[in-house]
PDB file of C-alpha atoms in Angstrom:
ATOM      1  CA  UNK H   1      41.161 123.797 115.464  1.00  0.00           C
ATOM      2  CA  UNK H   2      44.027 122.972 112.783  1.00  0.00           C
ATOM      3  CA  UNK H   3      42.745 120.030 110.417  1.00  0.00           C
ATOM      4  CA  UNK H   4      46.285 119.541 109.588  1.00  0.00           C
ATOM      5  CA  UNK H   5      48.211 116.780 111.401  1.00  0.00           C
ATOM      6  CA  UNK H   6      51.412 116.519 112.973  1.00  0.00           C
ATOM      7  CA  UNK H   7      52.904 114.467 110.373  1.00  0.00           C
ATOM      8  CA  UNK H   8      51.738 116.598 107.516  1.00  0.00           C
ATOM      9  CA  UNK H   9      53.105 119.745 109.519  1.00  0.00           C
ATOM     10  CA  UNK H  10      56.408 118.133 109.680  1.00  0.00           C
ATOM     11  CA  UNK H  11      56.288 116.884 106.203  1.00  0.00           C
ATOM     12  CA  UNK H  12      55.686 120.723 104.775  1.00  0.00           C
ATOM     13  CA  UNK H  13      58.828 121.971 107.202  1.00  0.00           C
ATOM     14  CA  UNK H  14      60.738 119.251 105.860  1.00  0.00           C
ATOM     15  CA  UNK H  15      59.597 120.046 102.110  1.00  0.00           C
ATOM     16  CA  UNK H  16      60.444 123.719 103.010  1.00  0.00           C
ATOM     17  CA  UNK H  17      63.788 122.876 104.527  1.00  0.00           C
ATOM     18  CA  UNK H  18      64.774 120.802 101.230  1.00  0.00           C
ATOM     19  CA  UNK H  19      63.263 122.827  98.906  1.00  0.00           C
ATOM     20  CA  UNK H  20      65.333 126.138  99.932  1.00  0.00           C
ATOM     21  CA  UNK H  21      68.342 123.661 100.534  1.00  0.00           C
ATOM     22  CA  UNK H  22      68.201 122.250  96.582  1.00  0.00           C
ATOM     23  CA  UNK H  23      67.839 125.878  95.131  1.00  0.00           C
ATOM     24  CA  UNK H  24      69.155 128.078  97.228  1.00  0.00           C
ATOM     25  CA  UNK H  25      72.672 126.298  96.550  1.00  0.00           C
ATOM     26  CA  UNK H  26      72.862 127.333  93.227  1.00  0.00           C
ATOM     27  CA  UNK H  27      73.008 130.587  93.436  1.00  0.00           C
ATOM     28  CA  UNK H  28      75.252 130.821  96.296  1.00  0.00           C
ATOM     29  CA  UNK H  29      78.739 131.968  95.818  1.00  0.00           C
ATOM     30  CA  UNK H  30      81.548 129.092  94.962  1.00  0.00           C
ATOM     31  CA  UNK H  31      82.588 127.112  97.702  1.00  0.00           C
ATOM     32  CA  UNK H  32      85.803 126.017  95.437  1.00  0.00           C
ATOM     33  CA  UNK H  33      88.111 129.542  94.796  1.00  0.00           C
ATOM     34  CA  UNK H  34      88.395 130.733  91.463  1.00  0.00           C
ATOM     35  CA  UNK H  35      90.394 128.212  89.668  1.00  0.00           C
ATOM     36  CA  UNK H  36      92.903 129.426  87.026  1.00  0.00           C
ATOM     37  CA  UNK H  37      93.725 125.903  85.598  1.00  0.00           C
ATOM     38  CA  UNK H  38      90.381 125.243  85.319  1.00  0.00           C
ATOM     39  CA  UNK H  39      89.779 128.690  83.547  1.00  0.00           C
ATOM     40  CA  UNK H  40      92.054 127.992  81.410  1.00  0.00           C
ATOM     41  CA  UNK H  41      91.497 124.044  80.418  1.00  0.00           C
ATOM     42  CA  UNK H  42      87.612 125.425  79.801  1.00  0.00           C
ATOM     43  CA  UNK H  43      88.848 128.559  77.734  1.00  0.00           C
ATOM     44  CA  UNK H  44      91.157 126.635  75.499  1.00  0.00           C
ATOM     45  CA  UNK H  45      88.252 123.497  74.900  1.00  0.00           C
ATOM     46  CA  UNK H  46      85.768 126.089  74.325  1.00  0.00           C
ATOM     47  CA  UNK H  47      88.123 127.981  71.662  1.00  0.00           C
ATOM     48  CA  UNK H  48      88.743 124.713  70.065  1.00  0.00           C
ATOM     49  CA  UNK H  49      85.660 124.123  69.788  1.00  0.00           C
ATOM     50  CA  UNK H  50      84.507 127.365  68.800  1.00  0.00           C
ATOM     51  CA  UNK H  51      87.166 126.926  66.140  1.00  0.00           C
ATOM     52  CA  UNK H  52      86.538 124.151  64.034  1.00  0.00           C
ATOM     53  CA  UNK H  53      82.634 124.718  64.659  1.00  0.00           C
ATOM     54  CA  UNK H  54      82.878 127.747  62.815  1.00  0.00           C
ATOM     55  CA  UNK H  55      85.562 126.205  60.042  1.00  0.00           C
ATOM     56  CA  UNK H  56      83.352 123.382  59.803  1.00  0.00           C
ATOM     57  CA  UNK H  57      79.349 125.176  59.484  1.00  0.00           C
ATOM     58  CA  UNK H  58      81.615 127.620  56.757  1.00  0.00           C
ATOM     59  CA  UNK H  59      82.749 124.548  55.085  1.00  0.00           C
ATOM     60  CA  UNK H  60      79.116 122.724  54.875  1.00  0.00           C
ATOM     61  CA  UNK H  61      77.341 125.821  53.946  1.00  0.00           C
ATOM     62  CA  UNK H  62      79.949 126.357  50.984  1.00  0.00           C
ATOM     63  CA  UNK H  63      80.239 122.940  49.564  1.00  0.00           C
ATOM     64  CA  UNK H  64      77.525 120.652  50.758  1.00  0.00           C
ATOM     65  CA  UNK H  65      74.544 122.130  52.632  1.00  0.00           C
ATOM     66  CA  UNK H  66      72.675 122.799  49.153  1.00  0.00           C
ATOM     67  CA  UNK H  67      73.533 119.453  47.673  1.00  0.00           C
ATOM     68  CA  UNK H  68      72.500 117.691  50.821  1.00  0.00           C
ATOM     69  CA  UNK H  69      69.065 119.245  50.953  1.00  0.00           C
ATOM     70  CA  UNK H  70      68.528 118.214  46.851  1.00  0.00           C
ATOM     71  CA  UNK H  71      69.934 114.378  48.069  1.00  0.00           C
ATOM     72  CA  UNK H  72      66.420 114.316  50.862  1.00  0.00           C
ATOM     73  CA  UNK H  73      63.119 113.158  50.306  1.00  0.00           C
ATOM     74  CA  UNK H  74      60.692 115.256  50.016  1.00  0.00           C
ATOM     75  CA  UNK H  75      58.361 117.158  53.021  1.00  0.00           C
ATOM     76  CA  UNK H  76      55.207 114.949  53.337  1.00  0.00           C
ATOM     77  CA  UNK H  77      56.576 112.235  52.069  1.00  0.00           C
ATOM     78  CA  UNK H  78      54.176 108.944  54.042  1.00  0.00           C
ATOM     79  CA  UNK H  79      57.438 106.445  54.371  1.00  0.00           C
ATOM     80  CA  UNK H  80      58.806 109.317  56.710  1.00  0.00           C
ATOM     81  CA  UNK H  81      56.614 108.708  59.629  1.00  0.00           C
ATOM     82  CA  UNK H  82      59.160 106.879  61.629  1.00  0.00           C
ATOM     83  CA  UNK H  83      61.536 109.994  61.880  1.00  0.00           C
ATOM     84  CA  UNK H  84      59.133 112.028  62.572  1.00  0.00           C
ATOM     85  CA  UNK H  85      57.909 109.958  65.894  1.00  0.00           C
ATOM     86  CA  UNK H  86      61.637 110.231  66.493  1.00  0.00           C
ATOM     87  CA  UNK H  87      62.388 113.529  66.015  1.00  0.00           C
ATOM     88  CA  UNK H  88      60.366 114.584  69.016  1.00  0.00           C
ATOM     89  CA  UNK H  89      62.568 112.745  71.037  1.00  0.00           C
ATOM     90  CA  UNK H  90      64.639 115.904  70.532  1.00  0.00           C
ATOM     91  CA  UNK H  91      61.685 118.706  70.981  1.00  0.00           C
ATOM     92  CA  UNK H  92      63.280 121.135  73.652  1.00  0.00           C
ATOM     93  CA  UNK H  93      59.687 121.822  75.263  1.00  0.00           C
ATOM     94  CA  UNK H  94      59.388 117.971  76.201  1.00  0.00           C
ATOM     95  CA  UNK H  95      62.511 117.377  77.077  1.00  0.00           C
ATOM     96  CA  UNK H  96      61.988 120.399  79.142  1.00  0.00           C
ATOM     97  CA  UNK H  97      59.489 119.222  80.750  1.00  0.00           C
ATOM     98  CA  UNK H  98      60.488 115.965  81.562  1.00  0.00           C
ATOM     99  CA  UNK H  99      63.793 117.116  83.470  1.00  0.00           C
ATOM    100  CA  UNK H 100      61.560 120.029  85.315  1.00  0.00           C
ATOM    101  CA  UNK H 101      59.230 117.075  86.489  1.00  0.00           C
ATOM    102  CA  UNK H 102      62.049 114.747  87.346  1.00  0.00           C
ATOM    103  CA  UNK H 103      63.282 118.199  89.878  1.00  0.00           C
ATOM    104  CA  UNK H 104      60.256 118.712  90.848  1.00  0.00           C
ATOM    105  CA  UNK H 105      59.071 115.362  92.086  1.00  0.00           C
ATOM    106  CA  UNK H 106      62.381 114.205  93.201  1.00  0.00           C
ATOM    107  CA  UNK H 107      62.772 117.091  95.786  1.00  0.00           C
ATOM    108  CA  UNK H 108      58.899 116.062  96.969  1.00  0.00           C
ATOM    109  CA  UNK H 109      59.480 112.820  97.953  1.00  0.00           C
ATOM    110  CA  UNK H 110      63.080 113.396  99.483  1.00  0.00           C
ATOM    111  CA  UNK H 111      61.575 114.596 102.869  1.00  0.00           C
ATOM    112  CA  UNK H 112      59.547 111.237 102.902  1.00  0.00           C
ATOM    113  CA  UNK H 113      62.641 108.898 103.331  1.00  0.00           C
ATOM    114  CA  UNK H 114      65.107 108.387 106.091  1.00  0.00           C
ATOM    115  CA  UNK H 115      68.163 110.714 105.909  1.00  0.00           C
ATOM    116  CA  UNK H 116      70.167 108.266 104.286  1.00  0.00           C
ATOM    117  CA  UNK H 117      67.708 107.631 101.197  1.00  0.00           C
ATOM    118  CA  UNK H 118      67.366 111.551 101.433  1.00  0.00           C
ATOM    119  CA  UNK H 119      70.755 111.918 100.839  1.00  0.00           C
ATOM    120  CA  UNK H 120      71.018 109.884  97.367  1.00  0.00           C
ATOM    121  CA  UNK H 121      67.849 111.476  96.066  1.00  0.00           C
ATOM    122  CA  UNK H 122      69.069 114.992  96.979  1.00  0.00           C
ATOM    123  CA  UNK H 123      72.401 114.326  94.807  1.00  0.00           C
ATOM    124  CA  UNK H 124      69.962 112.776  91.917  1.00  0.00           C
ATOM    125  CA  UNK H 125      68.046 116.211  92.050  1.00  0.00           C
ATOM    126  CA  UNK H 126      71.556 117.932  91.541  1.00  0.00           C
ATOM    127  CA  UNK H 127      71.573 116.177  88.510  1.00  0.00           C
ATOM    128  CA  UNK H 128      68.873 117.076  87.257  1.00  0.00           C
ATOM    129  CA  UNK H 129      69.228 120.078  87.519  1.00  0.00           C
ATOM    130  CA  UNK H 130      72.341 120.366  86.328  1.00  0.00           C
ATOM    131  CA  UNK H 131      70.322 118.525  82.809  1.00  0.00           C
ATOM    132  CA  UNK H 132      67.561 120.892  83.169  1.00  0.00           C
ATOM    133  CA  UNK H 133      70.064 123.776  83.390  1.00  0.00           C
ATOM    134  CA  UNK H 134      72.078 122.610  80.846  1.00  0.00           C
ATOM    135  CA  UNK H 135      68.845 122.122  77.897  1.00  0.00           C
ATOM    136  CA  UNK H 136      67.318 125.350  79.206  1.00  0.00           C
ATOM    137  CA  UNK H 137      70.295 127.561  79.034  1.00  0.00           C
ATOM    138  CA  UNK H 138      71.225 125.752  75.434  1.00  0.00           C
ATOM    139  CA  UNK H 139      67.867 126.596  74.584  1.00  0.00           C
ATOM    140  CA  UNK H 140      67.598 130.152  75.236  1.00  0.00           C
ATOM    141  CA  UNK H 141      70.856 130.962  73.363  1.00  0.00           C
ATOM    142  CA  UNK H 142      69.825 129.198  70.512  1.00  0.00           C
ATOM    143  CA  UNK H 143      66.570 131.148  70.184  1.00  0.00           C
ATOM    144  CA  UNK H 144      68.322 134.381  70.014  1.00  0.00           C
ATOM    145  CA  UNK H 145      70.580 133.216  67.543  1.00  0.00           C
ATOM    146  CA  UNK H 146      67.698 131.870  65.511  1.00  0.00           C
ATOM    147  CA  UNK H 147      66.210 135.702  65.340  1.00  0.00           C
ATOM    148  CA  UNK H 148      69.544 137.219  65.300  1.00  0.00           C
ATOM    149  CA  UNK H 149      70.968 134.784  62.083  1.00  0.00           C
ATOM    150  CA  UNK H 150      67.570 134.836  60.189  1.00  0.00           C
ATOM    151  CA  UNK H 151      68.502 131.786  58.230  1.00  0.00           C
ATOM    152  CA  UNK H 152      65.889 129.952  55.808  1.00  0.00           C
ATOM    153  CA  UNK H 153      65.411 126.436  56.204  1.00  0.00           C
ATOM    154  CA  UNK H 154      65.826 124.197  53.074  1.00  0.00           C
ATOM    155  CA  UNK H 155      63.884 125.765  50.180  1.00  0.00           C
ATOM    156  CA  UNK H 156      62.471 128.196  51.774  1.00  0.00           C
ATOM    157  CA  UNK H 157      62.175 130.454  48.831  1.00  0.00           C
ATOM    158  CA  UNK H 158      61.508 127.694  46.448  1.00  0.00           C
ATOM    159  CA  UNK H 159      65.529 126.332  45.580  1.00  0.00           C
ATOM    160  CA  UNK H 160      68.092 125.107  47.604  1.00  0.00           C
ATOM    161  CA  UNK H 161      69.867 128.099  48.807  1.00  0.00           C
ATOM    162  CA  UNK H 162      72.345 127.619  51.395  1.00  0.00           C
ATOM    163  CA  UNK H 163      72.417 131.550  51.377  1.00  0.00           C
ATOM    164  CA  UNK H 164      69.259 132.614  52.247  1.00  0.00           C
ATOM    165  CA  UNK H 165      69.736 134.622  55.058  1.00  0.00           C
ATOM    166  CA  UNK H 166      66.907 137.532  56.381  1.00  0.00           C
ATOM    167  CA  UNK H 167      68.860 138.750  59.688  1.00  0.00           C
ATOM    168  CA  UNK H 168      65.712 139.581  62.355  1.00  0.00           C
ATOM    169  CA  UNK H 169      62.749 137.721  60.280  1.00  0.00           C
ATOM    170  CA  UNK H 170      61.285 136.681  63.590  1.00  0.00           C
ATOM    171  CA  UNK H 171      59.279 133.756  61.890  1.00  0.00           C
ATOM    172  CA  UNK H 172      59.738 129.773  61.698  1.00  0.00           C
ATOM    173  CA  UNK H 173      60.622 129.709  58.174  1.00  0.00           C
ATOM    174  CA  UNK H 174      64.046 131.778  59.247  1.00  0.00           C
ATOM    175  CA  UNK H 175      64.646 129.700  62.068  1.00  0.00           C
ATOM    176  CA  UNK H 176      67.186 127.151  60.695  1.00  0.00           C
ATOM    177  CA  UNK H 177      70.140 128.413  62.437  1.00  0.00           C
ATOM    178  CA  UNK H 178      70.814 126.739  65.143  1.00  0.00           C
ATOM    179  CA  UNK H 179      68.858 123.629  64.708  1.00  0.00           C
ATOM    180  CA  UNK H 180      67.152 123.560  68.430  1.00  0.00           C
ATOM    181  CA  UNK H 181      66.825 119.986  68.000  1.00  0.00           C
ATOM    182  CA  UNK H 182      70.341 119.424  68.109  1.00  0.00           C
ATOM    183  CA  UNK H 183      70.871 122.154  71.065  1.00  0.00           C
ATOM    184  CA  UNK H 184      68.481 120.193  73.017  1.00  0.00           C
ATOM    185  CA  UNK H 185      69.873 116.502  72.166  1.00  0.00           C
ATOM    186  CA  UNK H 186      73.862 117.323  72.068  1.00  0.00           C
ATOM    187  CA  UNK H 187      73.617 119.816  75.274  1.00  0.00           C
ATOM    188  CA  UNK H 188      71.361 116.826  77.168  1.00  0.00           C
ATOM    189  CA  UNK H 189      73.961 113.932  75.762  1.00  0.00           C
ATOM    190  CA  UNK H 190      76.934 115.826  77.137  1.00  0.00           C
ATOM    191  CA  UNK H 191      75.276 116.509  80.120  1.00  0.00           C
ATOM    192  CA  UNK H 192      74.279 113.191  81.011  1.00  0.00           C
ATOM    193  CA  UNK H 193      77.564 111.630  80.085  1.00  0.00           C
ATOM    194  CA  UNK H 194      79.723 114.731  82.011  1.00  0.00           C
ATOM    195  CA  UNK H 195      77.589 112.555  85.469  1.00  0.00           C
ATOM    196  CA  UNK H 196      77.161 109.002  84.011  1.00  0.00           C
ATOM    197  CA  UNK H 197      80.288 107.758  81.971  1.00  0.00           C
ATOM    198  CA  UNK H 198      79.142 105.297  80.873  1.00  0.00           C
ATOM    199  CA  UNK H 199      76.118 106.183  79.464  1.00  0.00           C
ATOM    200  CA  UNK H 200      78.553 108.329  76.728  1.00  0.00           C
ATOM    201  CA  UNK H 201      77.626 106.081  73.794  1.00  0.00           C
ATOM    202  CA  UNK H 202      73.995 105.272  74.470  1.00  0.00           C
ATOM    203  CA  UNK H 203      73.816 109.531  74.664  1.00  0.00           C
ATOM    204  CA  UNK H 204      76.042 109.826  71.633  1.00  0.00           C
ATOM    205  CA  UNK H 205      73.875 107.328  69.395  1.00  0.00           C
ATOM    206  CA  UNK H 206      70.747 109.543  70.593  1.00  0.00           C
ATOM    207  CA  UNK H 207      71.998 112.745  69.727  1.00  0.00           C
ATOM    208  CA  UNK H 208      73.247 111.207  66.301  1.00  0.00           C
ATOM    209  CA  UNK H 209      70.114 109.999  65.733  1.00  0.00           C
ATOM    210  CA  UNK H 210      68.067 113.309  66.352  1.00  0.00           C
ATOM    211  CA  UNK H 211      70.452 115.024  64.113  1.00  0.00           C
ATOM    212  CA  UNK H 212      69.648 112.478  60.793  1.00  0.00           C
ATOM    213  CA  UNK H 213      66.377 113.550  61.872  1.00  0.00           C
ATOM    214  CA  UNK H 214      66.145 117.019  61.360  1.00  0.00           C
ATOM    215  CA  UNK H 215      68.278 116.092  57.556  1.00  0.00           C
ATOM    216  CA  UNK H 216      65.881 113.493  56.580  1.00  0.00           C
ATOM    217  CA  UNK H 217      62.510 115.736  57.777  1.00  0.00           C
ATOM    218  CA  UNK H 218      64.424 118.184  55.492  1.00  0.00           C
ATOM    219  CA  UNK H 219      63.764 120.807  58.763  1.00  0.00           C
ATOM    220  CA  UNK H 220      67.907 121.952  58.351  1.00  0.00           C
ATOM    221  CA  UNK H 221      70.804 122.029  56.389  1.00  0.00           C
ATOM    222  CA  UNK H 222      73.837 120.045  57.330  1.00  0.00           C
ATOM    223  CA  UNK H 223      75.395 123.286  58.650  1.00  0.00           C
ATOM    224  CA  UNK H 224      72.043 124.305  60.827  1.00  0.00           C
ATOM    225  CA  UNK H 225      72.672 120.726  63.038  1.00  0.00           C
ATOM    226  CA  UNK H 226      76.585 121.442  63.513  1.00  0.00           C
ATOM    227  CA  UNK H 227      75.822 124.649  64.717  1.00  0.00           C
ATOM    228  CA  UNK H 228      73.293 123.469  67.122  1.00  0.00           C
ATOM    229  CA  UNK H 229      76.063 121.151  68.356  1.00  0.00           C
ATOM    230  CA  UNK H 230      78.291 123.810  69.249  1.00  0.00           C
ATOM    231  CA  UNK H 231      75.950 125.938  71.091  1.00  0.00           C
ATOM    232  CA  UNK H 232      74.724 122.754  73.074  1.00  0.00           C
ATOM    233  CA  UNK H 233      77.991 121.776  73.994  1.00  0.00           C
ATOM    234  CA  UNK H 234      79.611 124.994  75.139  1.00  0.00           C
ATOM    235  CA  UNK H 235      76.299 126.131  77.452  1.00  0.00           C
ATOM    236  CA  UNK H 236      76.417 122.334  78.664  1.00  0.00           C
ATOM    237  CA  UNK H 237      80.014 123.203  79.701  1.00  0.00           C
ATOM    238  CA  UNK H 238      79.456 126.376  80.853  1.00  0.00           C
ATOM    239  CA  UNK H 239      76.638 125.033  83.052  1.00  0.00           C
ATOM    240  CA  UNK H 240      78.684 122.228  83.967  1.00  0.00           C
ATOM    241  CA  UNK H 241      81.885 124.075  85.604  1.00  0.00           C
ATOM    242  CA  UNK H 242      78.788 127.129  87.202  1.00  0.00           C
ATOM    243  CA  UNK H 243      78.248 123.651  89.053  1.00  0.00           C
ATOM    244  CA  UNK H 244      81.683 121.930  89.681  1.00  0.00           C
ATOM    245  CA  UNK H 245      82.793 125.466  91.502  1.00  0.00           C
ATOM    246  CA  UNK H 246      80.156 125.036  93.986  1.00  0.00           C
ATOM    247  CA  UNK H 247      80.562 121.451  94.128  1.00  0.00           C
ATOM    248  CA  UNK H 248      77.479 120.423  92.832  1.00  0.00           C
ATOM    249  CA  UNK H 249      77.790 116.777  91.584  1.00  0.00           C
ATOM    250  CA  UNK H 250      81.363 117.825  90.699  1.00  0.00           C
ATOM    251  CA  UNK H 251      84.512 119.132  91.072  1.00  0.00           C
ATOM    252  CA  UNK H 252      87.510 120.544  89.664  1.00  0.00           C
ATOM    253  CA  UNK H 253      90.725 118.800  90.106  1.00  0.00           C
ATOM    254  CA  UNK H 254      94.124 119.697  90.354  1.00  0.00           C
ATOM    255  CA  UNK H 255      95.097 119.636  86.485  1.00  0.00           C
ATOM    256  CA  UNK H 256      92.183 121.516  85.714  1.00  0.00           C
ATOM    257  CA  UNK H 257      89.973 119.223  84.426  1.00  0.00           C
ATOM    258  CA  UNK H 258      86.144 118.734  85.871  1.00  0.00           C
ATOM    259  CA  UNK H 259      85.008 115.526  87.206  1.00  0.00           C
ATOM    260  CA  UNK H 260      82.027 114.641  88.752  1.00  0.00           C
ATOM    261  CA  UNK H 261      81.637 113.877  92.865  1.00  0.00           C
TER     262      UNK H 261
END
């Protein structure tokens, strides 16, 4: 004889029914037809951006990136301990994490509540994933930039250098380029502001703040953070319209533009 009840049996069903139903949607083809304003609108922010990313990290790295460094205290220095509690605010493993568990346990506890209730949860799970998709995806590129660019971190080589590049190092000390700190904060920050509005400056004073961070903890140059930005934002966007043309807690409207549901 089965130990397991009827409501447990109903409850795994349920869990299976949801579970397919909350993944299976993102990797099914658009339900919204290829959009060519949209293309476009995305193509021409992502150029911009692309643009004065690169202007600006050339800029930094050229005039200020070795005079910031010298202007920071130095590595172990005691009065530092408060940025370093906050720095890990940013760390792309926990932040991981935290928007894997809020997936995870959102889409167990859907089948437990009327199909109303259901409903709301299942659309918070979309965002979630859509911020777990965003970090991850932000997260991955900037790794293989990291071993790609090869840059040292500040005085790594024993002066400030803003030049110290080993292309393919493979090791922490050439990691500086893209800072993943500010992947992590800047792609999460966009992400939660593309669903919630009005949580744009709360997000915006975050990401800020994990970016003095990484300066003051003397872990990047002023370049290294910018660069992070960039990468953050476009995968965020990227993510963000591989959602809006299935209609997954958005849309794209007429002009172009992508808002959310």
């Amino acid at each position: 004889m089965s130990s397991e009840t009827p409501s447990s049996s109903s409850y795994v069903a349920q869990l299976a029914m949801v579970g397919k139903f909350s993944l299976g949607r993102l990797v099914r083809r658009p339900q919204t037809a290829p959009d060519a304003a949209a293309w476009r609108h995305l193509s021409r922010q992502l150029l911009l951006l692309g643009a004065v990313g690169v202007g600006t990290i050339l800029l930094l790295m050229l005039a200020f990136d070795a005079y910031e460094i010298g202007l920071m205290p130095a590595r172990g220095t005691p009065s530092l301990w408060p940025w370093r509690i906050v720095t890990e605010f940013g760390q792309d493993e926990y932040v991981i994490s935290v928007l894997a568990v809020g997936v995870v346990v959102t889409i167990l506890i859907a089948p437990l509540w009327p199909e109303a209730t259901r409903s709301r949860l299942l659309n918070f799970a979309t965002h979630m994933q859509y911020f777990f998709f965003a970090v991850v995806t932000s997260v991955l590129a900037a790794q293989v930039l990291k071993y790609i660019i090869g840059r040292g971190r500040p005085f790594v080589g024993g002066k400030a250098n803003a030049f110290n590049f080993d292309p393919f190092n493979g090791t922490p000390a050439y990691f500086s380029m893209p800072s993943a700190h500010a992947v992590t904060a800047v792609a999460l920050a966009f992400a939660v502001a593309a669903v919630w509005p009005r949580l744009r400056i709360p997000m915006f004073i975050y990401a800020v703040i994990i970016v003095v961070s990484r300066l003051v903890l003397l872990a990047h140059h002023p370049s290294d953070v910018v660069a992070g930005a960039v990468v953050g934002l476009v995968c965020a966007m990227l993510v963000r319209y591989w959602f809006a043309a299935r209609r997954l807690g958005f849309r794209l409207s007429k002009d172009g533009r992508i808002v959310p549901r």
